[in-house]
Short mmCIF file of C-alpha atoms in Angstrom, two decimals:
data_model
loop_
_atom_site.label_atom_id
_atom_site.label_comp_id
_atom_site.label_asym_id
_atom_site.label_seq_id
_atom_site.Cartn_x
_atom_site.Cartn_y
_atom_site.Cartn_z
CA UNK A 27 -21.64 -1.64 -16.52
CA UNK A 28 -24.86 -0.53 -18.00
CA UNK A 29 -26.72 1.57 -15.65
CA UNK A 30 -29.71 0.08 -14.81
CA UNK A 31 -33.13 -1.06 -15.61
CA UNK A 32 -35.70 0.95 -13.75
CA UNK A 33 -36.46 -0.30 -10.28
CA UNK A 34 -38.43 1.03 -7.32
CA UNK A 35 -36.51 2.39 -4.37
CA UNK A 36 -36.03 -0.14 -1.60
CA UNK A 37 -37.49 0.75 1.82
CA UNK A 38 -39.75 3.55 0.64
CA UNK A 39 -39.59 6.50 3.03
CA UNK A 40 -39.81 10.28 2.64
CA UNK A 41 -40.49 11.50 -0.88
CA UNK A 42 -37.63 12.63 -3.10
CA UNK A 43 -37.42 16.34 -3.92
CA UNK A 44 -36.02 17.70 -7.17
CA UNK A 45 -33.22 20.27 -7.28
CA UNK A 46 -31.66 21.76 -10.42
CA UNK A 47 -28.36 22.94 -8.97
CA UNK A 48 -26.38 25.60 -10.88
CA UNK A 49 -22.73 24.58 -11.10
CA UNK A 50 -20.39 25.83 -13.83
CA UNK A 51 -21.34 28.74 -16.11
CA UNK A 52 -24.57 27.84 -17.89
CA UNK A 53 -24.62 24.31 -16.44
CA UNK A 54 -27.16 22.77 -14.09
CA UNK A 55 -26.98 19.46 -12.27
CA UNK A 56 -30.20 17.55 -11.53
CA UNK A 57 -30.39 16.14 -8.00
CA UNK A 58 -32.89 14.01 -6.11
CA UNK A 59 -32.78 14.81 -2.40
CA UNK A 60 -34.34 12.67 0.34
CA UNK A 61 -33.88 13.06 4.08
CA UNK A 62 -35.21 11.84 7.41
CA UNK A 63 -36.57 14.44 9.79
CA UNK A 64 -33.30 14.70 11.72
CA UNK A 65 -30.42 13.43 9.56
CA UNK A 66 -27.24 12.34 11.31
CA UNK A 67 -25.14 12.27 8.16
CA UNK A 68 -25.31 12.98 4.42
CA UNK A 69 -24.35 10.80 1.47
CA UNK A 70 -23.90 12.02 -2.10
CA UNK A 71 -24.61 9.00 -4.31
CA UNK A 72 -22.72 8.63 -7.58
CA UNK A 73 -24.11 5.95 -9.88
CA UNK A 74 -22.12 3.73 -12.21
CA UNK A 75 -21.97 3.34 -15.99
CA UNK A 76 -22.44 6.80 -17.54
CA UNK A 77 -24.21 8.13 -14.44
CA UNK A 78 -27.36 8.90 -16.42
CA UNK A 79 -30.09 8.51 -13.80
CA UNK A 80 -32.57 10.67 -15.72
CA UNK A 81 -33.81 12.78 -12.81
CA UNK A 82 -36.60 15.23 -13.62
CA UNK A 83 -39.17 17.11 -11.60
CA UNK A 84 -42.77 16.59 -12.71
CA UNK A 85 -45.30 18.66 -10.80
CA UNK A 86 -43.29 18.47 -7.61
CA UNK A 87 -42.72 14.73 -7.99
CA UNK A 88 -39.29 13.32 -8.80
CA UNK A 89 -39.08 10.98 -11.77
CA UNK A 90 -36.00 8.80 -12.31
CA UNK A 91 -35.85 7.26 -15.74
CA UNK A 92 -33.05 4.87 -14.72
CA UNK A 93 -33.35 3.95 -11.07
CA UNK A 94 -31.97 0.43 -10.85
CA UNK A 95 -28.35 1.19 -9.91
CA UNK A 96 -27.36 -0.28 -6.52
CA UNK A 97 -26.98 3.07 -4.79
CA UNK A 98 -29.97 4.71 -6.45
CA UNK A 99 -32.42 1.90 -5.73
CA UNK A 100 -31.09 1.66 -2.15
CA UNK A 101 -31.53 5.34 -1.31
CA UNK A 102 -34.49 4.62 0.97
CA UNK A 103 -32.30 2.22 2.95
CA UNK A 104 -29.76 4.99 3.56
CA UNK A 105 -32.56 7.28 4.74
CA UNK A 106 -33.83 4.57 7.10
CA UNK A 107 -30.35 4.53 8.66
CA UNK A 108 -30.62 8.25 9.46
CA UNK A 109 -28.76 9.61 6.44
CA UNK A 110 -29.85 12.38 4.10
CA UNK A 111 -29.37 11.31 0.49
CA UNK A 112 -28.46 13.31 -2.60
CA UNK A 113 -28.58 11.36 -5.87
CA UNK A 114 -26.50 13.06 -8.56
CA UNK A 115 -27.43 12.90 -12.25
CA UNK A 116 -25.32 13.93 -15.25
CA UNK A 117 -24.80 17.67 -15.82
CA UNK A 118 -26.76 19.50 -18.48
CA UNK A 119 -23.72 19.76 -20.77
CA UNK A 120 -23.28 15.95 -20.76
CA UNK A 121 -26.79 14.89 -21.87
CA UNK A 122 -25.69 11.45 -23.08
CA UNK A 123 -23.95 10.61 -19.82
CA UNK A 124 -20.47 10.99 -18.39
CA UNK A 125 -17.43 9.38 -19.92
CA UNK A 126 -14.71 7.98 -17.70
CA UNK A 127 -12.49 10.88 -18.79
CA UNK A 128 -15.13 13.41 -17.71
CA UNK A 129 -15.33 11.77 -14.30
CA UNK A 130 -11.59 12.51 -14.00
CA UNK A 131 -11.89 16.18 -15.00
CA UNK A 132 -11.75 19.55 -13.26
CA UNK A 133 -15.27 20.26 -14.54
CA UNK A 134 -16.66 17.22 -12.73
CA UNK A 135 -14.81 18.14 -9.54
CA UNK A 136 -16.34 21.63 -9.72
CA UNK A 137 -19.83 20.15 -10.15
CA UNK A 138 -19.33 17.94 -7.11
CA UNK A 139 -17.84 20.81 -5.12
CA UNK A 140 -21.13 22.64 -5.63
CA UNK A 141 -23.09 19.58 -4.50
CA UNK A 142 -20.92 19.32 -1.38
CA UNK A 143 -21.50 23.01 -0.63
CA UNK A 144 -25.25 22.55 -1.12
CA UNK A 145 -25.28 19.58 1.26
CA UNK A 146 -23.29 21.44 3.92
CA UNK A 147 -25.57 24.47 3.73
CA UNK A 148 -28.83 22.52 3.70
CA UNK A 149 -28.05 19.93 6.36
CA UNK A 150 -25.20 21.46 8.39
CA UNK A 151 -23.21 18.24 7.98
CA UNK A 152 -20.09 17.32 6.06
CA UNK A 153 -21.22 14.92 3.32
CA UNK A 154 -19.69 11.66 2.16
CA UNK A 155 -19.03 11.00 -1.51
CA UNK A 156 -20.28 7.48 -2.24
CA UNK A 157 -19.61 5.91 -5.63
CA UNK A 158 -20.29 2.51 -7.12
CA UNK A 159 -18.63 0.88 -10.13
CA UNK A 160 -17.77 3.69 -12.60
CA UNK A 161 -18.99 6.12 -9.95
CA UNK A 162 -15.91 5.22 -7.91
CA UNK A 163 -13.85 7.25 -10.40
CA UNK A 164 -16.00 10.27 -9.51
CA UNK A 165 -15.92 9.75 -5.76
CA UNK A 166 -12.19 9.04 -5.54
CA UNK A 167 -11.05 11.77 -7.92
CA UNK A 168 -13.21 14.43 -6.29
CA UNK A 169 -12.15 13.36 -2.79
CA UNK A 170 -8.51 13.63 -3.87
CA UNK A 171 -9.03 17.14 -5.24
CA UNK A 172 -11.45 18.80 -2.80
CA UNK A 173 -10.28 20.32 0.50
CA UNK A 174 -10.59 17.61 3.15
CA UNK A 175 -12.30 19.98 5.58
CA UNK A 176 -15.30 20.12 3.24
CA UNK A 177 -15.99 16.36 3.31
CA UNK A 178 -17.07 13.80 5.86
CA UNK A 179 -15.46 10.96 3.93
CA UNK A 180 -15.50 8.81 0.81
CA UNK A 181 -16.94 5.34 0.17
CA UNK A 182 -16.06 3.18 -2.83
CA UNK A 183 -18.26 0.19 -3.66
CA UNK A 184 -17.46 -2.35 -6.40
CA UNK A 185 -14.45 -0.20 -7.21
CA UNK A 186 -13.11 -0.18 -10.76
CA UNK A 187 -9.63 -1.73 -10.54
CA UNK A 188 -8.94 -2.32 -14.22
CA UNK A 189 -9.37 0.03 -17.15
CA UNK A 190 -10.72 -0.69 -20.63
CA UNK A 191 -9.39 0.79 -23.87
CA UNK A 192 -12.88 1.81 -24.95
CA UNK A 193 -13.15 4.17 -21.97
CA UNK A 194 -10.36 6.37 -23.40
CA UNK A 195 -8.91 6.94 -19.94
CA UNK A 196 -5.96 9.28 -19.43
CA UNK A 197 -2.58 7.56 -19.23
CA UNK A 198 -1.84 5.97 -15.89
CA UNK A 199 -5.32 4.53 -15.33
CA UNK A 200 -4.74 0.96 -16.48
CA UNK A 201 -5.59 -0.14 -12.94
CA UNK A 202 -8.72 1.95 -12.78
CA UNK A 203 -9.26 3.94 -9.61
CA UNK A 204 -5.79 2.95 -8.43
CA UNK A 205 -4.58 5.52 -10.99
CA UNK A 206 -6.12 8.29 -8.87
CA UNK A 207 -3.74 9.87 -6.36
CA UNK A 208 -5.46 8.04 -3.52
CA UNK A 209 -2.83 9.14 -1.00
CA UNK A 210 -4.18 12.68 -1.49
CA UNK A 211 -7.45 11.61 0.16
CA UNK A 212 -7.24 12.80 3.76
CA UNK A 213 -10.73 11.95 4.98
CA UNK A 214 -12.17 8.69 6.35
CA UNK A 215 -12.47 6.09 3.60
CA UNK A 216 -14.54 2.95 3.16
CA UNK A 217 -14.01 0.25 0.52
CA UNK A 218 -16.88 -2.20 -0.07
CA UNK A 219 -16.76 -5.39 -2.14
CA UNK A 220 -18.81 -8.52 -2.83
CA UNK A 221 -16.61 -11.61 -2.73
CA UNK A 222 -18.59 -13.12 -5.62
CA UNK A 223 -18.39 -10.07 -7.88
CA UNK A 224 -17.50 -11.51 -11.28
CA UNK A 225 -17.16 -8.18 -13.09
CA UNK A 226 -13.78 -8.25 -14.82
CA UNK A 227 -13.19 -4.57 -14.00
CA UNK A 228 -13.80 -4.73 -10.24
CA UNK A 229 -12.24 -7.99 -9.06
CA UNK A 230 -12.82 -8.26 -5.30
CA UNK A 231 -9.19 -9.26 -4.70
CA UNK A 232 -8.25 -5.64 -5.46
CA UNK A 233 -9.91 -4.47 -2.23
CA UNK A 234 -6.82 -4.69 0.01
CA UNK A 235 -4.68 -2.88 -2.59
CA UNK A 236 -7.19 -0.05 -2.78
CA UNK A 237 -7.34 0.22 0.99
CA UNK A 238 -3.54 0.28 1.25
CA UNK A 239 -3.34 3.03 -1.39
CA UNK A 240 -5.59 5.22 0.78
CA UNK A 241 -2.51 5.84 2.90
CA UNK A 242 -3.48 9.25 4.30
CA UNK A 243 -7.07 8.41 5.27
CA UNK A 244 -7.28 8.95 9.05
CA UNK A 245 -9.77 6.09 9.42
CA UNK A 246 -10.44 3.40 6.83
CA UNK A 247 -12.01 -0.02 6.48
CA UNK A 248 -12.69 -2.78 3.96
CA UNK A 249 -16.13 -4.39 4.14
CA UNK A 250 -16.62 -7.71 2.36
CA UNK A 251 -20.04 -9.20 1.71
CA UNK A 252 -21.31 -12.50 0.31
CA UNK A 253 -24.59 -14.11 -0.68
CA UNK A 254 -27.69 -12.52 -2.11
CA UNK A 255 -29.90 -13.49 -5.02
CA UNK A 256 -28.83 -15.15 -8.28
CA UNK A 257 -27.75 -12.62 -10.89
CA UNK A 258 -30.45 -11.21 -13.16
CA UNK A 259 -28.08 -9.12 -15.26
CA UNK A 260 -24.61 -9.29 -16.76
CA UNK A 261 -21.75 -9.54 -14.27
CA UNK A 262 -20.86 -5.83 -14.42
CA UNK A 263 -24.46 -4.62 -14.22
CA UNK A 264 -26.65 -3.66 -11.29
CA UNK A 265 -28.66 -6.84 -10.71
CA UNK A 266 -25.76 -9.15 -9.89
CA UNK A 267 -23.27 -9.47 -7.01
CA UNK A 268 -21.59 -6.39 -8.53
CA UNK A 269 -24.74 -4.52 -7.42
CA UNK A 270 -25.24 -6.45 -4.14
CA UNK A 271 -28.50 -7.95 -5.37
CA UNK A 272 -30.56 -9.30 -2.48
CA UNK A 273 -28.27 -8.02 0.28
CA UNK A 274 -28.78 -4.29 -0.20
CA UNK A 275 -30.07 -3.83 3.35
CA UNK A 276 -27.09 -5.60 4.89
CA UNK A 277 -24.62 -3.64 2.80
CA UNK A 278 -26.21 -0.26 3.48
CA UNK A 279 -26.40 -1.00 7.22
CA UNK A 280 -22.69 -1.81 7.28
CA UNK A 281 -21.83 1.29 5.31
CA UNK A 282 -24.04 3.53 7.44
CA UNK A 283 -22.47 2.29 10.66
CA UNK A 284 -19.02 3.33 9.41
CA UNK A 285 -20.23 6.61 7.92
CA UNK A 286 -22.06 7.68 11.07
CA UNK A 287 -18.88 7.20 13.11
CA UNK A 288 -17.34 10.04 11.13
CA UNK A 289 -19.97 12.58 10.05
CA UNK A 290 -18.95 15.79 11.81
CA UNK A 291 -21.12 18.86 11.69
CA UNK A 292 -20.02 21.88 9.69
CA UNK A 293 -17.69 23.96 11.85
CA UNK A 294 -16.35 21.02 13.82
CA UNK A 295 -12.65 20.24 13.76
CA UNK A 296 -13.13 17.14 11.57
#
């Protein structure tokens, strides 16, 4: 699940802007923010592997050292669908990237709570947490631990459904994200899979089990995709079916349609 070779954003649109968001005491979180003129929803994108996107601001221009992750390289496609996008990097106190254990920590939840608050204040919309691969730990765990009234929903793509010893996960996470208290998620939920995903940690047959475990989600769906380009990376990396290579536009359009059904404005009942 290595993050990514660098890659240009698909469907270039508005320029990214750089934000260094203060979170915990003495910690900042680099963000790249992109939005259409009148966004209809907001997605907070959480990359896989160690989450090390390498976002910096250089003279007002955003530089991403590692931009090949499925969600990161597809950010322009989300914007084209009417969604504001916030790409989240690793916090300043995790310079080498986030471990799986950190993604399942109170510190990470606090960082993401600050991103959610920033999104709500800037755009007046309740944001969705959207994770891919190892980023599904982040999205699911934060969604299970943040107040549901703060979020629009959660989307899990290429969800980790099997743990590895080298990740040093807490006990109870042998089945990956299924170890999260998914029944605590009380916002709309979307599970996305590629039927030809050969990554041993995100077998597509786990999709229905993940959806079933999201028992308290008021609205949920499983989207299954097929096809695309031949893999140009290892099975668990970004340029393979695991990263929806060649069908990014189709996948993002399907996700956006579901997300925009349930993106209430701040102050609305849901």
